[in-house]
Amino acid sequence: MDRNHQTDEDAGRVDGDATRPDVAIGEVRDRFGGIDLPATLVGMLTALALLVLLGGLIGAAIGAVGYQTGVENSEVEVSTASLVGGVITLVLAFLVGGWAAARIARYDGARNGLMAGVWTILLAASLSGLAAWLGDKYDVLGNVSLPQWFSQDALTAGGIVSALVGIAAMLLAGLLGGIWGERYHRRADAAIAATRRGGILQRGRREEAK
């Protein structure tokens, strides 16, 4: 068989494959999509680590970072600038945390990014309950300067309103970060689908079959 004849057969085979619907990517998404527990937990831990780091950096720049106002028994009244700094810190931290969750999960980035924030809320509530039950020495959130939305001292009108604003900002940032993180995988899936529909992937370059 000469080379020209073989090339024609290869091209015909590629053209034949191109006429078939590309269902593999959809099947993989159905199988591996949904909420990825390890990915969302990694996203939460990433966000919490950044929250501590950025809180220190932004606090050094503006004087202090606050996540709530109107907290009883607080030695310092939180200023508007501190609250704005706190919201910015939450948004940046959970934007990256949601992105990390989506990159690990691959599919359903918005849901996985959002869940990074949900796990944070559940963790904060659990640790606040533990501190209320066993005493202030178990107040982990206060010791590392994280939001104390569920502490007993925060049960005031100002504390509740500012907590709701912070939680809403955190969840929205996680969702947007998840969408951002999933875009990488969607571009990769699009490249794979385009290759299957008529391209030949060879040595890192996509060459169209002729």
Short mmCIF file of C-alpha atoms in Angstrom, two decimals:
data_model
loop_
_atom_site.label_atom_id
_atom_site.label_comp_id
_atom_site.label_asym_id
_atom_site.label_seq_id
_atom_site.Cartn_x
_atom_site.Cartn_y
_atom_site.Cartn_z
CA MET A 1 0.00 0.00 0.00
CA ASP A 2 1.54 3.34 -1.02
CA ARG A 3 1.75 6.34 1.26
CA ASN A 4 -0.86 8.42 -0.59
CA HIS A 5 -3.43 5.65 -0.37
CA GLN A 6 -2.75 5.20 3.34
CA THR A 7 -3.10 8.94 3.95
CA ASP A 8 -6.46 8.96 2.20
CA GLU A 9 -7.67 6.09 4.37
CA ASP A 10 -6.51 7.87 7.55
CA ALA A 11 -8.28 11.06 6.50
CA GLY A 12 -11.43 9.12 5.73
CA ARG A 13 -11.30 7.48 9.13
CA VAL A 14 -10.94 10.86 10.86
CA ASP A 15 -13.78 12.31 8.79
CA GLY A 16 -15.94 9.34 9.72
CA ASP A 17 -15.19 9.84 13.41
CA ALA A 18 -16.06 13.52 13.06
CA THR A 19 -19.61 12.65 12.05
CA ARG A 20 -20.28 10.80 15.28
CA PRO A 21 -21.61 12.78 18.25
CA ASP A 22 -18.96 13.47 20.89
CA VAL A 23 -20.64 12.21 24.03
CA ALA A 24 -17.61 11.16 26.07
CA ILE A 25 -17.13 14.48 27.87
CA GLY A 26 -20.80 14.68 28.83
CA GLU A 27 -20.69 11.13 30.16
CA VAL A 28 -17.61 11.91 32.25
CA ARG A 29 -19.31 14.99 33.71
CA ASP A 30 -22.39 12.97 34.64
CA ARG A 31 -20.18 10.43 36.36
CA PHE A 32 -17.72 12.68 38.17
CA GLY A 33 -19.71 15.91 38.55
CA GLY A 34 -21.48 17.17 41.64
CA ILE A 35 -20.08 18.24 44.99
CA ASP A 36 -16.55 16.97 45.59
CA LEU A 37 -16.07 16.74 49.37
CA PRO A 38 -12.24 16.70 49.45
CA ALA A 39 -12.09 19.57 46.94
CA THR A 40 -14.48 21.74 48.95
CA LEU A 41 -12.60 21.08 52.19
CA VAL A 42 -9.31 22.04 50.53
CA GLY A 43 -11.01 25.19 49.25
CA MET A 44 -12.18 26.01 52.77
CA LEU A 45 -8.71 25.49 54.26
CA THR A 46 -7.14 27.59 51.51
CA ALA A 47 -9.59 30.40 52.19
CA LEU A 48 -9.03 30.27 55.96
CA ALA A 49 -5.26 30.37 55.55
CA LEU A 50 -5.55 33.38 53.25
CA LEU A 51 -8.02 35.00 55.62
CA VAL A 52 -5.44 34.94 58.41
CA LEU A 53 -2.63 36.12 56.13
CA LEU A 54 -4.57 38.87 54.36
CA GLY A 55 -6.19 39.95 57.61
CA GLY A 56 -2.74 40.62 59.03
CA LEU A 57 -1.52 42.45 55.93
CA ILE A 58 -4.63 44.58 55.43
CA GLY A 59 -4.88 45.19 59.16
CA ALA A 60 -1.31 46.48 59.17
CA ALA A 61 -2.19 48.87 56.35
CA ILE A 62 -5.42 50.32 57.76
CA GLY A 63 -4.88 49.78 61.49
CA ALA A 64 -7.26 46.86 62.10
CA VAL A 65 -9.58 44.46 60.28
CA GLY A 66 -13.04 43.92 61.73
CA TYR A 67 -15.71 41.44 60.74
CA GLN A 68 -18.51 42.64 63.03
CA THR A 69 -19.73 45.73 64.81
CA GLY A 70 -21.87 46.10 67.91
CA VAL A 71 -20.22 43.16 69.69
CA GLU A 72 -20.75 43.20 73.46
CA ASN A 73 -17.72 43.22 75.79
CA SER A 74 -15.48 44.33 72.95
CA GLU A 75 -12.59 46.52 74.03
CA VAL A 76 -12.39 48.36 70.70
CA GLU A 77 -15.27 49.71 68.63
CA VAL A 78 -14.87 48.58 65.04
CA SER A 79 -14.66 51.46 62.58
CA THR A 80 -16.22 51.62 59.12
CA ALA A 81 -12.78 51.30 57.52
CA SER A 82 -12.11 48.16 59.55
CA LEU A 83 -15.42 46.62 58.44
CA VAL A 84 -14.71 47.44 54.79
CA GLY A 85 -11.27 45.91 55.19
CA GLY A 86 -12.85 42.81 56.70
CA VAL A 87 -15.27 42.40 53.80
CA ILE A 88 -12.46 42.87 51.27
CA THR A 89 -10.40 40.26 53.11
CA LEU A 90 -13.30 37.80 53.06
CA VAL A 91 -13.95 38.34 49.35
CA LEU A 92 -10.32 37.89 48.32
CA ALA A 93 -9.79 34.83 50.54
CA PHE A 94 -12.90 32.99 49.40
CA LEU A 95 -12.47 33.98 45.78
CA VAL A 96 -9.20 32.05 45.86
CA GLY A 97 -10.70 29.30 48.03
CA GLY A 98 -13.57 28.80 45.60
CA TRP A 99 -11.12 28.79 42.70
CA ALA A 100 -9.02 26.10 44.42
CA ALA A 101 -12.09 23.95 45.09
CA ALA A 102 -13.21 24.19 41.46
CA ARG A 103 -9.78 23.42 40.04
CA ILE A 104 -9.58 20.26 42.14
CA ALA A 105 -13.20 19.20 41.56
CA ARG A 106 -13.04 19.85 37.77
CA TYR A 107 -16.82 19.96 37.34
CA ASP A 108 -19.62 22.03 38.92
CA GLY A 109 -17.23 24.77 40.00
CA ALA A 110 -19.92 27.14 41.25
CA ARG A 111 -21.38 24.58 43.64
CA ASN A 112 -17.99 23.44 44.91
CA GLY A 113 -16.80 27.01 45.39
CA LEU A 114 -19.99 27.83 47.28
CA MET A 115 -19.56 24.76 49.48
CA ALA A 116 -16.14 26.00 50.58
CA GLY A 117 -17.99 28.90 52.20
CA VAL A 118 -20.73 26.67 53.61
CA TRP A 119 -18.18 24.43 55.34
CA THR A 120 -16.60 27.55 56.83
CA ILE A 121 -19.95 28.62 58.29
CA LEU A 122 -20.50 25.16 59.79
CA LEU A 123 -16.97 25.11 61.20
CA ALA A 124 -17.37 28.58 62.73
CA ALA A 125 -20.69 27.60 64.32
CA SER A 126 -19.20 24.38 65.72
CA LEU A 127 -16.12 26.09 67.17
CA SER A 128 -18.22 28.87 68.69
CA GLY A 129 -20.46 26.27 70.32
CA LEU A 130 -17.40 24.46 71.65
CA ALA A 131 -16.02 27.69 73.11
CA ALA A 132 -19.37 28.52 74.75
CA TRP A 133 -19.54 25.06 76.29
CA LEU A 134 -15.93 24.54 77.41
CA GLY A 135 -14.75 28.10 77.98
CA ASP A 136 -12.79 30.88 76.31
CA LYS A 137 -9.55 28.89 76.20
CA TYR A 138 -11.17 26.86 73.39
CA ASP A 139 -12.07 29.99 71.44
CA VAL A 140 -10.03 28.99 68.39
CA LEU A 141 -11.53 31.64 66.11
CA GLY A 142 -10.66 34.46 68.47
CA ASN A 143 -7.11 33.19 68.97
CA VAL A 144 -6.34 33.32 65.23
CA SER A 145 -8.36 36.49 64.50
CA LEU A 146 -11.04 34.83 62.36
CA PRO A 147 -14.69 35.98 62.21
CA GLN A 148 -16.70 35.13 65.33
CA TRP A 149 -20.15 35.39 63.83
CA PHE A 150 -21.75 32.88 66.23
CA SER A 151 -20.25 33.95 69.54
CA GLN A 152 -22.59 34.96 72.36
CA ASP A 153 -21.16 38.49 72.43
CA ALA A 154 -22.20 38.97 68.78
CA LEU A 155 -25.92 38.56 69.50
CA THR A 156 -26.73 42.24 68.99
CA ALA A 157 -28.48 44.02 66.13
CA GLY A 158 -25.22 45.44 64.78
CA GLY A 159 -23.40 42.16 65.23
CA ILE A 160 -26.09 40.15 63.44
CA VAL A 161 -26.41 42.57 60.51
CA SER A 162 -22.65 42.83 59.97
CA ALA A 163 -22.35 39.04 60.26
CA LEU A 164 -25.00 38.56 57.57
CA VAL A 165 -23.18 40.99 55.28
CA GLY A 166 -19.90 39.16 55.82
CA ILE A 167 -21.45 35.74 55.23
CA ALA A 168 -23.18 36.92 52.05
CA ALA A 169 -19.92 38.39 50.72
CA MET A 170 -18.06 35.19 51.57
CA LEU A 171 -20.57 32.90 49.83
CA LEU A 172 -20.77 35.09 46.74
CA ALA A 173 -16.98 35.22 46.50
CA GLY A 174 -16.76 31.44 46.82
CA LEU A 175 -19.33 30.97 44.07
CA LEU A 176 -17.56 33.40 41.72
CA GLY A 177 -14.22 31.81 42.52
CA GLY A 178 -15.69 28.42 41.65
CA ILE A 179 -16.91 29.69 38.28
CA TRP A 180 -13.49 31.18 37.65
CA GLY A 181 -11.71 27.94 38.55
CA GLU A 182 -13.96 25.80 36.34
CA ARG A 183 -13.21 27.87 33.23
CA TYR A 184 -9.79 26.24 32.90
CA HIS A 185 -11.33 22.78 32.68
CA ARG A 186 -13.99 23.93 30.24
CA ARG A 187 -11.30 25.25 27.90
CA ALA A 188 -9.48 21.93 28.18
CA ASP A 189 -12.69 20.01 27.43
CA ALA A 190 -13.36 22.22 24.41
CA ALA A 191 -9.86 21.52 23.08
CA ILE A 192 -10.36 17.77 23.53
CA ALA A 193 -13.75 17.86 21.82
CA ALA A 194 -12.34 19.86 18.90
CA THR A 195 -9.51 17.37 18.50
CA ARG A 196 -11.91 14.44 18.43
CA ARG A 197 -14.04 16.10 15.80
CA GLY A 198 -11.34 16.21 13.16
CA GLY A 199 -8.00 17.31 14.52
CA ILE A 200 -4.92 15.24 15.23
CA LEU A 201 -3.06 16.03 18.43
CA GLN A 202 0.61 15.46 17.76
CA ARG A 203 3.63 16.68 19.75
CA GLY A 204 1.63 19.36 21.52
CA ARG A 205 0.13 20.87 18.34
CA ARG A 206 -3.30 20.38 16.83
CA GLU A 207 -3.06 19.66 13.12
CA GLU A 208 -6.20 19.52 11.07
CA ALA A 209 -6.66 16.39 8.98
CA LYS A 210 -6.57 17.06 5.29
#
